[in-house]
Short mmCIF file of C-alpha atoms in Angstrom, two decimals:
data_model
loop_
_atom_site.label_atom_id
_atom_site.label_comp_id
_atom_site.label_asym_id
_atom_site.label_seq_id
_atom_site.Cartn_x
_atom_site.Cartn_y
_atom_site.Cartn_z
CA MET A 1 -250.64 -92.90 56.65
CA THR A 2 -249.40 -92.63 60.22
CA ASP A 3 -250.95 -90.32 62.86
CA LEU A 4 -249.57 -86.74 63.01
CA PHE A 5 -247.81 -87.77 66.29
CA ASP A 6 -246.37 -91.07 64.92
CA GLU A 7 -243.48 -92.86 66.62
CA PRO A 8 -240.17 -91.20 65.81
CA PRO A 9 -237.16 -93.23 64.74
CA ALA A 10 -235.22 -95.31 67.22
CA ASP A 11 -232.75 -92.52 67.99
CA ASP A 12 -235.61 -90.47 69.12
CA LEU A 13 -237.40 -92.86 71.50
CA ASP A 14 -235.89 -91.53 74.59
CA SER A 15 -238.11 -88.47 74.29
CA PRO A 16 -241.75 -89.02 75.77
CA ALA A 17 -244.25 -89.13 72.87
CA ALA A 18 -246.52 -86.76 74.68
CA PHE A 19 -243.92 -83.82 74.21
CA GLU A 20 -243.06 -84.65 70.52
CA PRO A 21 -243.98 -81.83 68.12
CA PRO A 22 -246.32 -82.50 65.20
CA ARG A 23 -244.56 -84.48 62.31
CA ASN A 24 -245.28 -87.15 59.87
CA LEU A 25 -242.56 -89.66 59.06
CA GLU A 26 -244.35 -91.25 55.96
CA ALA A 27 -245.27 -87.91 54.55
CA GLU A 28 -241.56 -86.76 54.57
CA GLN A 29 -240.46 -90.07 53.03
CA ALA A 30 -243.21 -89.87 50.42
CA VAL A 31 -241.86 -86.40 49.36
CA LEU A 32 -238.38 -87.79 48.91
CA GLY A 33 -239.66 -90.92 47.09
CA GLY A 34 -241.65 -88.67 44.59
CA MET A 35 -238.42 -86.58 43.92
CA LEU A 36 -236.36 -89.71 43.36
CA LEU A 37 -239.02 -91.12 41.13
CA ALA A 38 -239.15 -88.25 38.54
CA PRO A 39 -238.30 -84.44 37.72
CA LEU A 40 -241.85 -83.69 38.19
CA GLY A 41 -241.72 -84.59 41.76
CA VAL A 42 -238.61 -82.58 42.23
CA ASN A 43 -240.32 -79.41 40.82
CA ASP A 44 -243.50 -79.94 42.87
CA ALA A 45 -241.53 -80.47 46.04
CA GLU A 46 -239.34 -77.48 45.52
CA SER A 47 -242.23 -75.23 44.88
CA VAL A 48 -243.75 -75.97 48.15
CA LEU A 49 -240.68 -76.54 50.50
CA GLY A 50 -238.18 -74.27 49.01
CA GLN A 51 -234.71 -74.90 50.69
CA GLY A 52 -236.25 -77.76 52.68
CA THR A 53 -236.00 -76.41 56.23
CA ALA A 54 -239.53 -77.89 56.83
CA PHE A 55 -238.40 -81.28 57.25
CA TYR A 56 -238.49 -82.60 60.88
CA TRP A 57 -235.87 -85.11 60.59
CA PRO A 58 -232.44 -83.77 59.63
CA LYS A 59 -231.45 -86.83 57.33
CA HIS A 60 -234.48 -85.99 55.06
CA GLU A 61 -233.24 -82.50 54.82
CA THR A 62 -229.83 -83.71 53.74
CA ILE A 63 -231.40 -86.16 51.08
CA TYR A 64 -233.62 -83.39 49.89
CA ARG A 65 -230.75 -80.88 49.21
CA ALA A 66 -228.75 -83.72 47.58
CA VAL A 67 -231.58 -84.26 45.12
CA LEU A 68 -231.73 -80.54 44.43
CA ASP A 69 -227.98 -80.34 43.88
CA LEU A 70 -228.17 -83.08 41.20
CA HIS A 71 -231.45 -81.81 39.63
CA GLY A 72 -229.68 -78.48 39.08
CA LYS A 73 -226.72 -79.86 37.13
CA PRO A 74 -227.02 -80.17 33.36
CA GLY A 75 -227.48 -83.84 32.26
CA SER A 76 -227.88 -85.17 35.69
CA ARG A 77 -231.03 -86.88 36.76
CA PRO A 78 -231.68 -87.72 40.48
CA ASP A 79 -232.69 -91.22 41.34
CA PRO A 80 -231.75 -93.69 44.24
CA ILE A 81 -228.50 -94.68 42.56
CA THR A 82 -227.18 -91.16 41.53
CA VAL A 83 -228.23 -89.70 44.89
CA ALA A 84 -226.57 -92.43 46.83
CA ASP A 85 -223.36 -91.79 44.94
CA HIS A 86 -223.73 -88.08 45.50
CA LEU A 87 -224.26 -88.77 49.35
CA LYS A 88 -221.39 -91.10 49.54
CA ARG A 89 -218.86 -88.63 48.04
CA SER A 90 -220.13 -86.03 50.60
CA GLY A 91 -219.79 -88.39 53.36
CA ASP A 92 -223.41 -88.36 54.28
CA LEU A 93 -224.70 -91.65 52.91
CA ASP A 94 -224.37 -93.73 56.17
CA LYS A 95 -225.75 -90.84 58.08
CA VAL A 96 -229.07 -90.82 56.19
CA GLY A 97 -229.52 -94.61 56.40
CA GLY A 98 -227.62 -95.91 53.24
CA ARG A 99 -228.84 -96.83 50.00
CA ASN A 100 -231.65 -99.08 51.31
CA TYR A 101 -233.28 -96.06 52.91
CA LEU A 102 -233.49 -94.29 49.60
CA HIS A 103 -235.20 -97.10 48.00
CA HIS A 104 -237.59 -97.44 50.91
CA CYS A 105 -238.51 -93.82 50.31
CA VAL A 106 -239.52 -94.51 46.90
CA GLN A 107 -241.67 -97.49 47.88
CA THR A 108 -243.75 -95.14 50.05
CA ILE A 109 -245.28 -93.28 47.12
CA PRO A 110 -246.98 -94.87 44.12
CA THR A 111 -246.45 -91.88 41.63
CA ALA A 112 -244.57 -88.64 41.53
CA ALA A 113 -247.78 -86.89 40.75
CA ASN A 114 -248.69 -87.01 44.52
CA THR A 115 -245.53 -85.24 45.74
CA ALA A 116 -246.98 -81.84 46.00
CA TRP A 117 -249.85 -83.25 48.32
CA TYR A 118 -247.25 -84.84 50.62
CA ALA A 119 -245.21 -81.76 50.45
CA ASP A 120 -248.24 -79.55 51.72
CA ILE A 121 -248.61 -81.92 54.72
CA VAL A 122 -244.78 -81.44 55.57
CA GLN A 123 -245.07 -77.77 55.21
CA ARG A 124 -248.15 -77.56 57.32
CA LEU A 125 -246.80 -79.61 60.17
CA TYR A 126 -243.58 -77.35 60.12
CA ARG A 127 -245.77 -74.14 60.63
CA LEU A 128 -247.41 -75.82 63.56
CA ARG A 129 -243.95 -76.66 65.09
CA ARG A 130 -242.90 -73.11 64.50
CA LEU A 131 -245.93 -71.86 66.46
CA LEU A 132 -244.93 -74.14 69.36
CA GLU A 133 -241.36 -72.97 69.31
CA ILE A 134 -242.42 -69.15 69.21
CA GLY A 135 -244.85 -69.88 72.10
CA THR A 136 -242.20 -71.77 73.91
CA GLU A 137 -239.46 -69.07 73.44
CA MET A 138 -241.98 -66.29 74.60
CA ALA A 139 -242.83 -68.29 77.74
CA SER A 140 -239.18 -69.09 78.46
CA ALA A 141 -237.91 -65.34 78.10
CA ALA A 142 -240.91 -64.32 80.33
CA ARG A 143 -239.90 -66.82 82.98
CA LEU A 144 -236.11 -65.82 82.93
CA ALA A 145 -237.24 -62.05 83.08
CA GLU A 146 -233.95 -60.95 81.19
CA ALA A 147 -235.82 -58.80 78.79
CA GLU A 148 -238.55 -55.99 78.98
CA PRO A 149 -242.09 -57.21 78.08
CA GLU A 150 -242.28 -55.03 75.06
CA ALA A 151 -239.09 -56.68 73.67
CA ILE A 152 -240.47 -60.19 74.24
CA LEU A 153 -243.84 -59.39 72.72
CA ASP A 154 -242.09 -57.69 69.73
CA LYS A 155 -239.97 -60.68 69.12
CA ALA A 156 -242.91 -63.10 69.23
CA SER A 157 -244.93 -60.76 66.98
CA ALA A 158 -241.99 -60.44 64.52
CA ASP A 159 -241.63 -64.15 64.42
CA LEU A 160 -245.35 -64.63 63.89
CA GLN A 161 -245.37 -61.97 61.16
CA SER A 162 -242.39 -63.66 59.45
CA LEU A 163 -244.32 -67.02 59.54
CA LEU A 164 -247.35 -65.33 58.03
CA ALA A 165 -245.25 -63.72 55.44
CA GLU A 166 -243.63 -67.06 54.46
CA ALA A 167 -246.98 -68.70 54.13
CA ALA A 168 -248.12 -65.79 51.95
CA GLY A 169 -245.15 -65.99 49.87
CA ALA A 170 -245.46 -69.68 49.30
CA SER A 171 -248.90 -69.07 47.68
CA THR A 172 -247.90 -66.12 45.41
CA GLU A 173 -244.81 -67.27 43.66
CA GLU A 174 -246.68 -66.85 40.31
CA GLY A 175 -246.63 -62.94 41.01
CA LEU A 176 -242.96 -62.62 41.27
CA SER A 177 -242.07 -62.75 37.56
CA VAL A 178 -241.31 -59.69 35.26
CA ALA A 179 -244.18 -60.81 33.13
CA ALA A 180 -246.69 -60.72 36.09
CA ASN A 181 -245.62 -57.25 37.30
CA TRP A 182 -244.98 -55.71 33.80
CA PRO A 183 -248.65 -54.63 33.11
CA ALA A 184 -249.01 -52.79 36.48
CA PHE A 185 -245.72 -51.02 35.81
CA VAL A 186 -246.84 -49.68 32.57
CA ASP A 187 -250.05 -48.51 33.93
CA GLU A 188 -247.90 -46.44 36.37
CA LEU A 189 -245.85 -45.08 33.68
CA ASN A 190 -249.03 -43.98 31.66
CA ALA A 191 -250.47 -42.42 34.93
CA GLY A 192 -247.32 -40.35 35.31
CA HIS A 193 -246.73 -41.13 39.06
CA ASP A 194 -246.02 -43.93 41.57
CA PRO A 195 -249.17 -44.55 43.47
CA ASP A 196 -247.27 -45.76 46.60
CA ALA A 197 -244.99 -42.70 46.76
CA LEU A 198 -245.84 -39.79 49.05
CA ASP A 199 -245.15 -36.15 48.23
CA SER A 200 -244.40 -33.17 50.70
CA PRO A 201 -245.71 -29.72 51.12
CA TRP A 202 -242.63 -28.37 49.35
CA LYS A 203 -242.65 -28.20 45.59
CA ASP A 204 -239.02 -27.89 45.01
CA LEU A 205 -238.25 -31.02 47.17
CA ASN A 206 -240.88 -32.98 45.41
CA GLU A 207 -239.13 -32.30 42.07
CA VAL A 208 -236.35 -34.75 43.25
CA VAL A 209 -237.47 -36.59 46.25
CA GLN A 210 -240.47 -38.95 47.02
CA PHE A 211 -241.07 -40.95 50.28
CA LYS A 212 -241.65 -44.53 49.40
CA PRO A 213 -242.72 -47.60 51.32
CA LYS A 214 -239.93 -49.61 52.89
CA GLU A 215 -237.52 -46.71 52.79
CA LEU A 216 -235.99 -44.87 55.77
CA THR A 217 -235.41 -41.08 55.30
CA VAL A 218 -233.19 -39.35 57.68
CA VAL A 219 -233.72 -35.59 58.41
CA GLY A 220 -230.63 -34.07 60.16
CA ALA A 221 -230.22 -30.74 61.73
CA ALA A 222 -228.50 -28.99 64.57
CA THR A 223 -230.40 -27.96 67.76
CA GLY A 224 -232.97 -25.33 66.69
CA GLY A 225 -232.43 -26.23 62.98
CA GLY A 226 -236.01 -26.85 62.08
CA LYS A 227 -236.08 -30.75 61.93
CA SER A 228 -239.03 -31.03 64.22
CA LEU A 229 -240.89 -28.47 62.23
CA LEU A 230 -240.16 -30.40 58.95
CA GLY A 231 -241.35 -33.64 60.58
CA MET A 232 -244.60 -32.18 61.76
CA ASN A 233 -245.29 -30.33 58.53
CA LEU A 234 -244.86 -33.54 56.47
CA ALA A 235 -246.92 -35.53 58.86
CA ALA A 236 -249.66 -33.11 58.85
CA HIS A 237 -249.60 -32.97 55.01
CA ILE A 238 -249.98 -36.71 54.65
CA ALA A 239 -252.62 -36.83 57.39
CA LEU A 240 -254.70 -33.91 56.65
CA ARG A 241 -254.22 -33.41 52.87
CA ARG A 242 -253.51 -36.75 51.75
CA SER A 243 -255.95 -38.44 54.17
CA LYS A 244 -253.53 -41.32 55.10
CA PRO A 245 -253.09 -42.57 58.62
CA VAL A 246 -249.82 -41.27 60.20
CA LEU A 247 -247.93 -42.09 63.35
CA PHE A 248 -245.81 -39.31 64.96
CA ALA A 249 -243.64 -40.64 67.68
CA SER A 250 -242.01 -38.01 69.73
CA MET A 251 -239.48 -38.32 72.56
CA GLU A 252 -238.97 -34.46 72.61
CA MET A 253 -242.41 -33.00 73.10
CA THR A 254 -245.59 -33.90 74.71
CA SER A 255 -248.86 -34.26 72.69
CA LYS A 256 -249.99 -30.96 73.94
CA GLU A 257 -246.87 -29.18 72.52
CA LEU A 258 -247.12 -31.23 69.28
CA ILE A 259 -250.98 -30.09 68.83
CA ALA A 260 -249.82 -26.57 69.64
CA ARG A 261 -247.29 -26.65 66.75
CA LEU A 262 -249.85 -28.34 64.51
CA THR A 263 -252.59 -25.70 65.34
CA ALA A 264 -250.19 -22.91 64.65
CA ALA A 265 -249.09 -24.16 61.32
CA GLU A 266 -252.60 -25.05 60.16
CA ALA A 267 -254.37 -21.94 61.48
CA GLY A 268 -251.59 -19.31 61.09
CA VAL A 269 -251.78 -18.56 64.79
CA LYS A 270 -248.49 -17.50 66.59
CA LEU A 271 -247.14 -20.45 68.62
CA ASP A 272 -246.42 -18.19 71.55
CA HIS A 273 -250.16 -17.22 71.76
CA LEU A 274 -251.07 -20.98 71.86
CA ILE A 275 -248.34 -21.94 74.38
CA ARG A 276 -249.29 -19.12 76.68
CA ARG A 277 -253.02 -19.38 76.08
CA ARG A 278 -253.27 -15.74 75.15
CA LEU A 279 -255.30 -15.81 72.11
CA THR A 280 -256.83 -12.76 70.19
CA ASP A 281 -260.25 -12.59 68.63
CA ASP A 282 -258.43 -13.00 65.23
CA ASP A 283 -256.76 -16.03 66.67
CA TRP A 284 -259.86 -17.72 67.65
CA ALA A 285 -261.40 -16.87 64.18
CA ARG A 286 -258.45 -18.58 62.55
CA ILE A 287 -258.65 -21.70 64.91
CA ALA A 288 -262.34 -22.00 64.18
CA LYS A 289 -261.64 -22.46 60.41
CA VAL A 290 -259.38 -25.47 61.09
CA SER A 291 -261.23 -26.91 64.02
CA GLY A 292 -263.56 -29.17 62.10
CA ARG A 293 -260.64 -30.65 60.17
CA LEU A 294 -258.62 -31.31 63.26
CA GLN A 295 -261.53 -32.78 65.18
CA LYS A 296 -261.87 -35.43 62.35
CA ALA A 297 -258.00 -36.30 62.43
CA ASP A 298 -258.69 -39.51 64.34
CA GLN A 299 -255.98 -41.38 62.16
CA PHE A 300 -253.32 -38.88 62.97
CA ILE A 301 -251.60 -40.53 66.00
CA LEU A 302 -249.25 -38.61 68.27
CA ASP A 303 -247.33 -40.85 70.56
CA ASP A 304 -245.37 -39.14 73.36
CA THR A 305 -245.06 -42.42 75.49
CA ALA A 306 -242.10 -42.09 78.00
CA ALA A 307 -238.96 -43.89 77.27
CA LEU A 308 -239.94 -45.05 73.81
CA THR A 309 -237.98 -47.90 72.26
CA VAL A 310 -237.77 -49.34 68.80
CA PRO A 311 -239.89 -52.25 70.04
CA LYS A 312 -242.52 -49.84 71.39
CA ILE A 313 -242.71 -47.91 68.16
CA ARG A 314 -243.20 -51.11 66.32
CA ALA A 315 -245.90 -52.18 68.79
CA ARG A 316 -247.63 -48.99 68.08
CA VAL A 317 -247.37 -49.39 64.27
CA ARG A 318 -248.77 -52.98 64.78
CA TRP A 319 -251.77 -51.62 66.87
CA MET A 320 -252.58 -49.35 64.02
CA VAL A 321 -252.50 -52.18 61.59
CA SER A 322 -254.72 -54.27 64.02
CA GLN A 323 -257.27 -51.35 63.97
CA GLY A 324 -257.60 -51.41 60.23
CA THR A 325 -255.65 -48.09 59.84
CA PRO A 326 -252.18 -49.20 58.74
CA PRO A 327 -249.86 -45.99 58.78
CA GLY A 328 -249.07 -44.29 55.40
CA LEU A 329 -246.17 -42.65 57.20
CA VAL A 330 -244.23 -43.01 60.48
CA VAL A 331 -242.36 -40.07 61.74
CA VAL A 332 -239.89 -40.39 64.64
CA ASP A 333 -238.49 -37.26 66.45
CA TYR A 334 -235.76 -37.99 67.18
CA MET A 335 -233.49 -40.87 66.70
CA GLN A 336 -230.94 -40.25 69.36
CA LEU A 337 -233.63 -39.93 72.04
CA ILE A 338 -234.85 -43.34 71.45
CA THR A 339 -234.26 -45.48 74.56
CA PRO A 340 -231.84 -48.21 73.56
CA GLU A 341 -232.70 -51.87 74.44
CA SER A 342 -230.80 -53.23 77.24
CA SER A 343 -227.91 -55.39 75.89
CA LYS A 344 -226.27 -58.25 77.73
CA GLY A 345 -223.37 -57.22 79.86
CA GLY A 346 -224.36 -53.65 79.30
CA ASP A 347 -221.16 -52.82 77.53
CA ALA A 348 -222.54 -51.62 74.10
CA SER A 349 -221.10 -48.24 73.10
CA ARG A 350 -223.43 -45.37 72.34
CA ALA A 351 -222.58 -45.67 68.68
CA GLN A 352 -223.57 -49.35 68.63
CA GLU A 353 -226.74 -48.38 70.36
CA VAL A 354 -227.75 -45.75 67.85
CA ALA A 355 -226.54 -48.11 65.01
CA LYS A 356 -229.09 -50.79 66.43
CA ILE A 357 -231.86 -47.97 66.74
CA SER A 358 -231.28 -46.90 63.10
CA ARG A 359 -231.35 -50.51 61.75
CA GLY A 360 -234.51 -51.13 63.89
CA LEU A 361 -236.36 -48.28 62.25
CA LYS A 362 -235.25 -49.58 58.75
CA LEU A 363 -236.68 -52.97 59.65
CA ILE A 364 -240.13 -51.27 60.68
CA ALA A 365 -240.17 -49.78 57.28
CA ASP A 366 -239.58 -53.12 55.60
CA GLU A 367 -241.89 -55.07 57.78
CA PHE A 368 -244.77 -52.83 57.40
CA THR A 369 -244.14 -51.48 53.99
CA VAL A 370 -244.26 -47.88 55.14
CA PRO A 371 -242.05 -44.88 54.60
CA VAL A 372 -240.23 -44.05 57.93
CA ILE A 373 -238.96 -40.48 58.54
CA ALA A 374 -236.28 -40.40 61.39
CA LEU A 375 -235.25 -37.06 62.64
CA ALA A 376 -231.74 -36.92 63.90
CA GLN A 377 -229.20 -34.54 65.66
CA PHE A 378 -225.96 -33.34 64.28
CA ASN A 379 -222.81 -33.59 66.33
CA ARG A 380 -221.00 -30.39 67.48
CA SER A 381 -218.53 -30.40 64.73
CA SER A 382 -221.12 -29.39 62.19
CA VAL A 383 -221.68 -25.88 63.89
CA GLY A 384 -220.80 -22.98 61.72
CA ARG A 385 -220.71 -24.71 58.32
CA LYS A 386 -222.98 -26.58 55.99
CA PRO A 387 -223.56 -30.05 57.17
CA LEU A 388 -222.53 -33.39 55.74
CA VAL A 389 -224.01 -36.84 55.83
CA THR A 390 -221.16 -37.73 58.10
CA ASP A 391 -222.27 -35.30 60.92
CA PHE A 392 -224.99 -37.49 62.47
CA LYS A 393 -224.38 -37.64 66.39
CA ASP A 394 -223.16 -40.98 67.76
CA SER A 395 -223.21 -43.33 64.61
CA SER A 396 -222.38 -43.52 61.01
CA GLN A 397 -224.87 -46.48 60.43
CA ILE A 398 -227.57 -43.75 60.01
CA GLU A 399 -225.87 -42.96 56.66
CA GLN A 400 -225.89 -46.47 55.50
CA ASP A 401 -229.48 -47.43 56.48
CA ALA A 402 -231.14 -44.35 54.94
CA SER A 403 -232.34 -44.30 51.32
CA VAL A 404 -232.67 -40.50 51.47
CA ILE A 405 -230.91 -37.98 53.76
CA LEU A 406 -232.12 -34.46 54.11
CA LEU A 407 -229.95 -31.88 55.94
CA LEU A 408 -231.17 -28.72 57.28
CA HIS A 409 -228.69 -25.61 57.64
CA ARG A 410 -229.53 -22.19 59.24
CA GLU A 411 -226.90 -19.48 59.11
CA LEU A 412 -227.36 -17.86 62.56
CA ALA A 413 -225.37 -15.04 63.96
CA PRO A 414 -222.71 -15.75 66.65
CA ASP A 415 -225.26 -14.95 69.46
CA GLY A 416 -227.71 -17.54 67.93
CA SER A 417 -230.11 -14.85 66.50
CA ASP A 418 -231.56 -15.18 63.14
CA THR A 419 -230.07 -12.12 61.61
CA GLY A 420 -228.18 -11.33 58.47
CA PRO A 421 -228.77 -11.76 54.76
CA THR A 422 -230.26 -15.26 55.05
CA ALA A 423 -232.54 -14.40 58.01
CA GLY A 424 -235.84 -16.16 58.07
CA THR A 425 -234.67 -19.10 55.75
CA VAL A 426 -233.34 -22.49 56.01
CA ASP A 427 -231.53 -24.53 53.51
CA LEU A 428 -232.61 -28.09 52.74
CA ILE A 429 -229.65 -29.93 51.37
CA ILE A 430 -230.34 -33.51 49.79
CA GLY A 431 -227.44 -35.23 51.14
CA LYS A 432 -228.33 -38.66 49.79
CA ASN A 433 -230.86 -39.79 47.35
CA ARG A 434 -230.67 -43.48 46.34
CA ASN A 435 -233.15 -43.11 43.47
CA GLY A 436 -232.53 -39.48 42.21
CA GLN A 437 -230.40 -36.34 42.33
CA GLN A 438 -228.43 -35.63 45.36
CA GLY A 439 -226.49 -32.40 46.39
CA ARG A 440 -229.21 -30.06 45.48
CA GLU A 441 -229.94 -27.25 47.99
CA ILE A 442 -233.51 -25.92 48.31
CA THR A 443 -234.34 -22.57 50.25
CA LEU A 444 -237.37 -22.75 52.43
CA ASN A 445 -238.94 -19.88 54.51
CA PHE A 446 -238.43 -20.57 58.25
CA GLN A 447 -241.53 -19.47 60.09
CA GLY A 448 -240.82 -20.50 63.41
CA GLU A 449 -243.30 -18.26 65.12
CA PHE A 450 -246.05 -20.26 63.32
CA GLY A 451 -244.39 -23.72 63.69
CA ARG A 452 -243.90 -24.34 59.91
CA LEU A 453 -241.53 -24.35 56.90
CA ARG A 454 -242.77 -22.89 53.72
CA SER A 455 -241.61 -23.41 50.18
CA VAL A 456 -240.42 -20.46 48.28
CA ALA A 457 -242.21 -22.10 45.32
CA PRO A 458 -245.93 -22.23 45.20
CA PRO A 459 -247.41 -24.95 47.49
CA THR A 460 -248.30 -28.49 46.04
CA TRP A 461 -251.89 -28.24 47.17
CA THR A 462 -254.60 -25.92 45.75
CA PRO A 463 -255.95 -23.00 47.82
CA THR A 464 -259.34 -24.86 48.01
CA ASN A 465 -257.60 -27.67 50.12
CA ALA A 466 -255.65 -25.46 52.33
CA LEU A 467 -256.94 -24.65 55.75
CA GLY A 468 -257.44 -21.19 57.11
CA GLY A 469 -254.22 -19.30 57.32
CA ALA A 470 -252.08 -22.26 56.55
CA ALA A 471 -251.10 -21.22 53.00
#
């Protein structure tokens, strides 16, 4: 067996050997030889190498794919003769070295039983090359200084995460079948609930909507419509009552404002008293009842970093993962305030920027297997009527990326005051629900002075778990 840095073929000799990436010519030839010897070799190689992108030499990937093409056809058996004929008809036979090269590959391996071992070598060297590529790309981007440091780091981190996921996926293929997953699914059916799904503080909403990992939920409202209250109430419910780490990323309020709203909602203290620092003895007594719980909320992260971008939010999530506290929920307030990444030429429209932001948040949900709740602003055309899923400001991509869309509607008087027959309430409309009922309208009590929305139905948690005046 040649060294990991063996001499490349003649057409590669112009490149200095010291700068050649890790590869092994004989291991790649042995994989192809094993595949050409017997169907066992084909199956073993494909289980390790998949589509064959791990080969260093392009001609080896061409031969590999030709073998797979023949292996997948009924009544066809790949061997040096049939594969040569297949490559001749596709015009690739001379490019891969002709018939003699196929026979040479067969001679490099004594038995097809060793194919998987050589395939493992090819796959390992491919991952080492990918590490070199990721590092080189990151260094090059830093030298050119055409992107923000956060974007460069995020790209490198995402590439590394993809490489890790690829490695993990290769070792867990046996867990992908229906048979392997069926027992756990039945256990969930018997338990009566999905252990990965999150509930909300609002009983009526829980009857039709759950917040699941890898899903993006968008909550839309006009200015003053209550989307920030809903986002904070939901985050507090998951962090304080379900004891899961939560990230609340806010572009609209500072951490002090967020904590004031959290305290008002949990303690039942008027938000105005907290903002103006004019607390009564009763206020202090209520705050004392919730103080212990809030002092222990070290996994409830409030990020008010200026000019937040999608890469910065992803970096914060990744930091939580690195601390051993991967978030159970991510809330972003609000989507259109996220700073767009600079685009080449600077000619991206606002709709394109928001579409990219929406897609970026969906990818965070996918990458970290976490529910993401994105609050979003309606455009002005929604004023004075019930909102639609098409009312989101700046982009229709939001509607496409979301698994669930919740629309908040308050009927305010022409002067903006909360008066009339529906005063003190807000309608929560389920505009989209990929896995359940949609179109349903739920009425919530709008308690803005306490920074909270309350269900007309009884709360989903018991009084013994409620805090102070929060119920």
